[in-house]
């Protein structure tokens, strides 16, 4: 999940003590320029390692680390990314923008018109973690976010009316606990690596979210399902990934998140999450996501044809197999340059336990592909 298109006042984060989790405060400053050295990335959860904190030692021109947020309703959506990494490393090769800290915003109005704002270049990103939560300030841009130490609430704050025509606040009240690529937040022995050199930590798998923005001089407000995660990597995205399908949805009582990726050798790595009324019943490498539609094969080949939808199968062990299918989609953005591109869509999804009660819901998904 990604989108196309740091001085903190530690005092601000002196939040009420929570009985679970830890309270350590750390501040990281990520310059908007690159270092010229090798870097390391975080691969395993650890007791005192902030869930939503920075996961790479530095941005060096190959490495990247982003914080992603979206809110989706049956008709509208918005996606916001806080990026650290060069454009090239983030999957836009050829964009020789010597910048490592920027933000993207894109979405769709309830009437179906899409919007995006130009890339927001920022100064240093200042990230302060308290417990598992993070406060991030992409200085100079007016873009910041702030999460509580236990990740129960996150706020995105946009103050860029004059520069980018966007201002306001988005709030996320989590209803489902966070998870790493391979386990729940409570399991600090989890691996955070989805595939070699690429990490995933999903701080807010599902939430009740409110968007209260002014966009290009008009009110843009809606409520929906909110989601927040982060991905990071050691090498440019296009050198790690051939293909991925990712998405999140609320389907009846189920909060569903899926990620199914092929690395450069077409080896499949997956991760899925299901919570029932907010209680996780699965977090781990158990998803099979496949595209369907006319002329669609798997793995997809170049030039890549857009699928009509996705099927998602999640093995929940003793509770059986859950299956979901996207049944309609509104494409929010789609590029394919000879098999090299990115598509994002939102729409209707149905499913539930195989052979059991089926529910209808909605969500947002994306498809990243780099068929060299
Ligand atoms: C972000 O940092 C800048 C520069 O220090 C500061 O002026 C601004 O108030 C900060 N924004 C927030 C929301 O904390
Ligand atoms: C960044 O660091 C990684 C890991 O050490 C290394 O493989 C890569 O070549 C480095 N990239 C640059 C541009 O120095
Ligand atoms: C859709 O709504 C937006 C926001 O109100 C407006 O700017 C845009 O012109 C509308 N598009 C159409 C096709 O009506
Ligand atoms: C499917 O492939 C056939 C043969 O190449 C082509 O004529 C047709 O337009 C394709 N259909 C779609 C929906 O891409």
XYZ file of C-alpha atoms and ligand atoms in Angstrom:
428
model
C 0.000 0.000 0.000
C 1.405 3.174 -1.095
C 0.216 6.295 -2.769
C 1.203 7.891 -6.056
C 0.685 10.960 -7.216
C 11.075 16.194 12.219
C 11.145 18.866 15.998
C 8.622 17.369 18.119
C 7.455 18.763 21.332
C 7.792 15.623 23.368
C 5.495 17.262 25.920
C 2.627 17.064 23.445
C 2.850 13.324 23.711
C 2.718 13.126 27.487
C -0.374 11.013 27.197
C -2.224 9.175 29.873
C -0.413 6.113 31.100
C -1.657 2.897 29.614
C -1.475 -0.263 31.605
C -0.208 -2.384 28.738
C 2.771 -1.684 26.515
C 5.788 0.399 27.293
C 6.342 4.114 27.612
C 9.866 4.739 26.360
C 10.195 7.916 24.285
C 12.620 8.183 21.395
C 13.120 10.883 18.796
C 14.550 10.220 15.348
C 15.413 12.810 12.727
C 15.390 11.651 9.126
C 17.136 14.164 6.873
C 15.711 15.019 3.473
C 19.057 14.111 1.933
C 20.552 10.635 1.582
C 23.501 9.082 3.348
C 26.059 7.349 1.147
C 26.585 4.140 3.015
C 25.035 0.772 3.585
C 22.045 0.558 5.887
C 20.344 -2.034 8.042
C 16.625 -2.648 8.370
C 14.591 -4.037 11.202
C 13.560 -7.634 10.663
C 12.183 -8.806 13.996
C 9.827 -7.420 16.569
C 11.342 -6.810 19.975
C 9.953 -5.872 23.362
C 11.230 -2.315 23.381
C 11.102 -1.669 19.668
C 8.257 0.762 18.871
C 5.718 -0.898 16.596
C 5.094 2.241 14.540
C 8.619 3.674 14.717
C 11.293 3.993 12.018
C 12.495 0.613 10.753
C 15.594 1.480 8.747
C 18.909 2.856 9.996
C 19.071 5.533 7.277
C 17.860 6.498 3.821
C 20.706 5.784 1.413
C 19.182 5.972 -2.056
C 18.068 2.327 -1.982
C 16.298 2.009 1.361
C 12.837 3.316 2.173
C 10.406 3.453 5.070
C 6.880 4.828 4.818
C 3.813 5.439 6.979
C 0.559 4.923 5.065
C -3.008 5.906 5.989
C -6.318 5.506 4.208
C -10.007 5.909 4.858
C -12.574 4.266 2.608
C -16.367 4.558 2.563
C -18.793 2.962 0.090
C -18.339 6.012 -2.142
C -15.283 8.042 -1.106
C -11.705 7.470 -0.050
C -8.448 9.196 0.753
C -4.932 7.796 0.949
C -1.978 9.607 2.476
C 1.638 8.459 2.602
C 4.451 9.906 4.627
C 7.530 8.748 2.747
C 11.196 8.472 3.564
C 13.213 7.233 0.619
C 14.005 8.468 -2.847
C 11.432 8.356 -5.646
C 13.619 5.811 -7.376
C 13.705 3.518 -4.323
C 9.949 3.858 -3.894
C 9.226 2.406 -7.302
C 9.377 5.437 -9.575
C 12.689 4.810 -11.313
C 13.956 7.632 -13.420
C 12.627 10.360 -11.155
C 15.941 11.773 -10.071
C 14.472 13.989 -7.386
C 17.206 14.389 -4.754
C 14.707 14.220 -1.952
C 14.055 11.660 0.732
C 11.118 13.089 2.697
C 7.791 13.767 1.047
C 4.085 13.050 1.233
C 1.398 11.964 -1.253
C -2.350 12.433 -1.117
C -4.972 11.036 -3.493
C -8.555 9.934 -3.308
C -12.054 10.008 -4.657
C -14.990 12.290 -3.923
C -18.409 10.751 -3.161
C -19.496 11.744 -6.685
C -16.825 9.492 -8.201
C -14.334 12.167 -9.326
C -10.784 11.400 -8.321
C -8.376 13.978 -6.918
C -4.731 14.151 -5.982
C -2.381 16.821 -4.833
C 1.151 17.246 -6.171
C 3.966 15.550 -4.284
C 4.572 17.426 -1.052
C 8.310 17.849 -0.536
C 9.254 18.260 3.126
C 12.220 19.122 5.283
C 13.596 16.619 7.774
C 11.055 14.166 9.124
C 10.993 14.175 12.906
C 9.584 11.036 14.444
C 9.002 10.659 18.144
C 7.844 7.330 19.457
C 6.110 6.819 22.772
C 5.499 3.182 23.504
C 4.357 1.602 20.242
C 2.916 4.828 18.822
C 4.608 7.436 16.697
C 4.301 11.146 16.133
C 5.665 12.162 12.739
C 6.263 15.682 11.525
C 7.388 16.134 7.915
C 8.674 19.596 8.748
C 7.937 22.485 6.474
C 5.061 20.691 4.778
C 2.265 21.087 7.323
C 1.837 17.285 7.301
C 2.010 15.358 10.549
C 0.470 12.372 12.301
C 0.237 11.253 15.872
C -0.582 7.904 17.438
C -1.209 6.950 21.045
C 1.346 4.645 22.761
C -1.056 1.682 22.475
C -2.071 2.486 18.862
C -5.726 2.770 19.826
C -6.045 6.205 18.212
C -4.216 7.901 15.411
C -4.679 11.372 13.970
C -3.421 12.799 10.698
C -3.096 16.550 10.715
C -2.843 18.493 7.470
C -2.104 22.206 7.535
C -1.251 23.022 3.963
C -4.132 25.179 2.762
C -1.988 27.813 1.095
C 0.678 25.542 -0.366
C -1.381 22.503 -1.429
C -5.042 23.404 -0.914
C -5.550 20.876 1.878
C -6.175 21.311 5.564
C -7.958 19.531 8.376
C -7.828 16.421 10.413
C -8.439 12.692 9.986
C -9.045 10.569 13.074
C -8.780 6.796 13.389
C -10.252 4.923 16.356
C -8.884 1.404 16.112
C -11.214 -1.553 16.547
C -8.699 -4.322 15.797
C -5.236 -4.858 17.297
C -2.054 -4.347 15.316
C -0.038 -7.121 13.693
C 3.345 -7.707 12.123
C 3.851 -9.598 8.860
C 3.796 -12.866 10.784
C 2.105 -12.335 14.142
C 0.125 -10.146 16.467
C 1.602 -7.113 18.205
C 1.467 -9.039 21.468
C 3.856 -11.645 20.046
C 7.192 -9.844 20.201
C 8.934 -12.873 18.713
C 7.227 -12.212 15.357
C 9.157 -11.609 12.193
C 8.352 -8.270 10.596
C 9.586 -9.403 7.196
C 6.986 -10.129 4.532
C 9.560 -11.100 1.911
C 13.349 -10.801 1.794
C 14.465 -7.239 2.660
C 10.863 -5.966 2.875
C 8.976 -5.388 6.130
C 5.359 -4.813 7.120
C 3.802 -3.610 10.371
C 0.061 -2.927 10.350
C -0.623 -0.587 13.278
C -4.335 -0.088 12.534
C -5.882 -2.994 10.584
C -9.387 -1.515 10.940
C -10.833 1.558 12.583
C -13.748 3.913 12.622
C -12.380 6.950 10.854
C -13.554 10.487 10.252
C -12.247 12.695 7.500
C -12.804 16.392 8.150
C -10.897 18.300 5.516
C -11.081 21.352 3.379
C -9.790 20.438 -0.049
C -9.251 23.062 -2.735
C -11.583 25.411 -0.869
C -14.460 22.940 -0.461
C -15.445 20.842 2.521
C -14.474 17.164 2.129
C -15.929 15.180 4.992
C -16.924 11.545 5.315
C -16.713 8.611 7.698
C -15.498 5.157 6.836
C -13.079 2.407 7.658
C -9.599 3.692 8.448
C -6.345 1.803 8.027
C -2.711 2.555 8.846
C 0.422 0.542 8.222
C 4.049 0.916 7.331
C 6.378 -0.809 4.914
C 10.121 -0.566 4.640
C 12.867 -2.089 2.564
C 16.595 -2.235 2.041
C 16.619 -2.122 -1.744
C 14.419 -0.302 -4.280
C 10.898 -1.699 -4.396
C 11.312 -2.730 -8.028
C 14.380 -4.807 -7.070
C 12.449 -6.677 -4.383
C 8.987 -7.218 -5.858
C 7.501 -8.607 -9.052
C 3.895 -8.368 -7.982
C 1.674 -7.784 -4.989
C -2.006 -7.689 -4.140
C -2.832 -5.972 -0.879
C -6.051 -4.727 0.625
C -8.245 -4.225 3.632
C -11.980 -4.496 4.097
C -14.779 -4.618 6.617
C -17.146 -7.457 5.746
C -19.907 -7.963 8.278
C -18.182 -8.693 11.607
C -14.842 -9.336 9.880
C -11.918 -6.929 9.659
C -9.814 -8.397 6.869
C -6.314 -7.475 5.680
C -4.478 -9.395 2.988
C -1.060 -9.187 1.350
C 0.162 -11.619 -1.285
C 3.447 -10.838 -2.991
C 5.887 -12.371 -5.458
C 9.549 -11.535 -5.013
C 11.985 -11.147 -7.906
C 12.188 -14.951 -8.267
C 8.385 -15.236 -8.323
C 8.451 -16.873 -4.903
C 5.137 -16.185 -3.177
C 4.997 -14.651 0.317
C 1.693 -13.943 2.005
C 0.201 -12.544 5.141
C -3.386 -12.246 6.259
C -5.313 -10.942 9.199
C -8.892 -11.512 10.261
C -10.555 -10.123 13.363
C -14.147 -10.976 14.289
C -15.813 -8.058 16.046
C -12.307 -6.779 16.783
C -10.902 -10.061 18.114
C -8.146 -11.489 15.884
C -8.600 -15.085 14.818
C -5.612 -15.122 12.461
C -2.466 -13.150 11.713
C 0.093 -14.933 9.616
C 1.246 -16.279 6.269
C -2.003 -17.898 5.209
C -3.533 -15.864 2.367
C -3.959 -16.842 -1.232
C -4.949 -13.838 -3.299
C -5.638 -14.264 -7.000
C -6.837 -11.905 -9.709
C -9.776 -12.862 -11.895
C -11.225 -11.486 -15.091
C -10.941 -11.808 -18.841
C -7.451 -12.707 -20.062
C -6.112 -12.764 -16.506
C -3.458 -15.319 -15.691
C -1.442 -15.803 -12.544
C 1.297 -14.792 -12.245
C 0.312 -11.843 -14.397
C 2.660 -11.068 -17.241
C 3.536 -7.965 -19.128
C 1.825 -6.029 -20.521
C -0.349 -6.381 -17.469
C -4.126 -6.486 -17.873
C -6.202 -5.037 -15.063
C -8.161 -7.697 -13.217
C -11.908 -7.475 -12.712
C -11.413 -8.382 -9.074
C -9.565 -10.435 -6.506
C -10.345 -13.629 -4.646
C -8.891 -13.977 -1.175
C -8.632 -17.264 0.686
C -7.461 -17.308 4.290
C -6.817 -20.505 6.205
C -7.751 -19.890 9.822
C -6.728 -23.362 11.013
C -9.229 -25.014 13.326
C -11.832 -22.411 12.380
C -11.601 -23.449 8.755
C -11.081 -21.448 5.603
C -12.508 -17.986 4.989
C -13.023 -16.788 1.443
C -13.707 -13.313 0.130
C -14.228 -11.944 -3.341
C -14.252 -8.392 -4.584
C -17.357 -8.096 -6.745
C -17.156 -4.542 -8.034
C -14.464 -1.921 -8.088
C -13.944 1.728 -8.799
C -10.436 2.230 -10.078
C -8.839 5.210 -8.350
C -5.567 5.174 -10.221
C -3.989 2.765 -12.667
C -0.749 2.852 -14.586
C 0.967 0.169 -16.567
C 4.120 0.986 -18.446
C 5.000 -2.241 -20.216
C 4.205 -4.327 -17.162
C 5.573 -1.833 -14.674
C 2.905 -0.071 -12.691
C 0.447 0.467 -9.937
C -3.352 0.254 -9.560
C -5.564 1.210 -6.655
C -9.277 0.447 -6.395
C -12.081 0.438 -3.891
C -15.300 -1.458 -3.987
C -17.624 -4.119 -2.720
C -16.385 -7.389 -1.266
C -18.363 -10.407 -0.093
C -17.387 -13.416 1.924
C -17.070 -15.235 5.205
C -16.330 -18.771 6.317
C -16.488 -21.240 3.417
C -19.876 -22.909 3.653
C -21.007 -20.440 6.334
C -22.863 -17.141 6.452
C -21.705 -14.718 3.794
C -21.518 -10.977 4.369
C -21.162 -7.962 2.140
C -18.817 -5.093 2.857
C -16.373 -2.724 1.272
C -12.695 -2.021 1.201
C -9.707 -0.731 -0.674
C -6.982 -2.706 -2.441
C -3.951 -2.169 -4.593
C -1.811 -3.986 -7.092
C 1.879 -3.273 -7.501
C 3.780 -4.857 -10.357
C 7.282 -4.676 -11.743
C 7.622 -7.252 -14.526
C 11.099 -6.500 -15.844
C 6.284 20.416 12.934
O 7.587 20.956 13.092
C 7.660 22.324 12.740
C 9.129 22.719 12.758
O 9.703 22.464 13.999
C 6.802 23.136 13.710
O 6.841 24.519 13.355
C 5.378 22.624 13.625
O 4.580 23.293 14.577
C 5.322 21.141 13.875
N 3.982 20.670 13.602
C 3.274 19.962 14.469
C 1.905 19.587 14.060
O 3.738 19.599 15.539
C 22.031 0.948 0.783
O 22.285 -0.068 1.741
C 22.073 -1.387 1.269
C 22.309 -2.329 2.440
O 23.577 -2.110 3.015
C 23.013 -1.669 0.113
O 22.771 -2.970 -0.392
C 22.760 -0.641 -0.994
O 23.654 -0.832 -2.048
C 22.921 0.769 -0.434
N 22.529 1.720 -1.479
C 23.264 2.755 -1.804
C 22.751 3.624 -2.902
O 24.330 3.016 -1.252
C -17.324 16.051 -7.601
O -17.228 16.696 -6.360
C -16.101 17.576 -6.240
C -16.095 18.093 -4.808
O -17.292 18.696 -4.481
C -16.193 18.687 -7.269
O -15.075 19.527 -7.179
C -16.226 18.037 -8.647
O -16.381 19.032 -9.631
C -17.395 17.064 -8.732
N -17.322 16.374 -10.028
C -18.389 16.217 -10.805
C -18.143 15.475 -12.079
O -19.479 16.659 -10.497
C -8.454 -10.665 -24.349
O -7.520 -11.117 -25.302
C -8.022 -11.099 -26.625
C -6.982 -11.778 -27.516
O -5.713 -11.185 -27.328
C -8.319 -9.664 -27.016
O -8.821 -9.598 -28.322
C -9.343 -9.072 -26.036
O -9.534 -7.696 -26.316
C -8.852 -9.230 -24.622
N -9.921 -8.821 -23.721
C -9.698 -8.026 -22.686
C -10.893 -7.686 -21.821
O -8.596 -7.601 -22.401
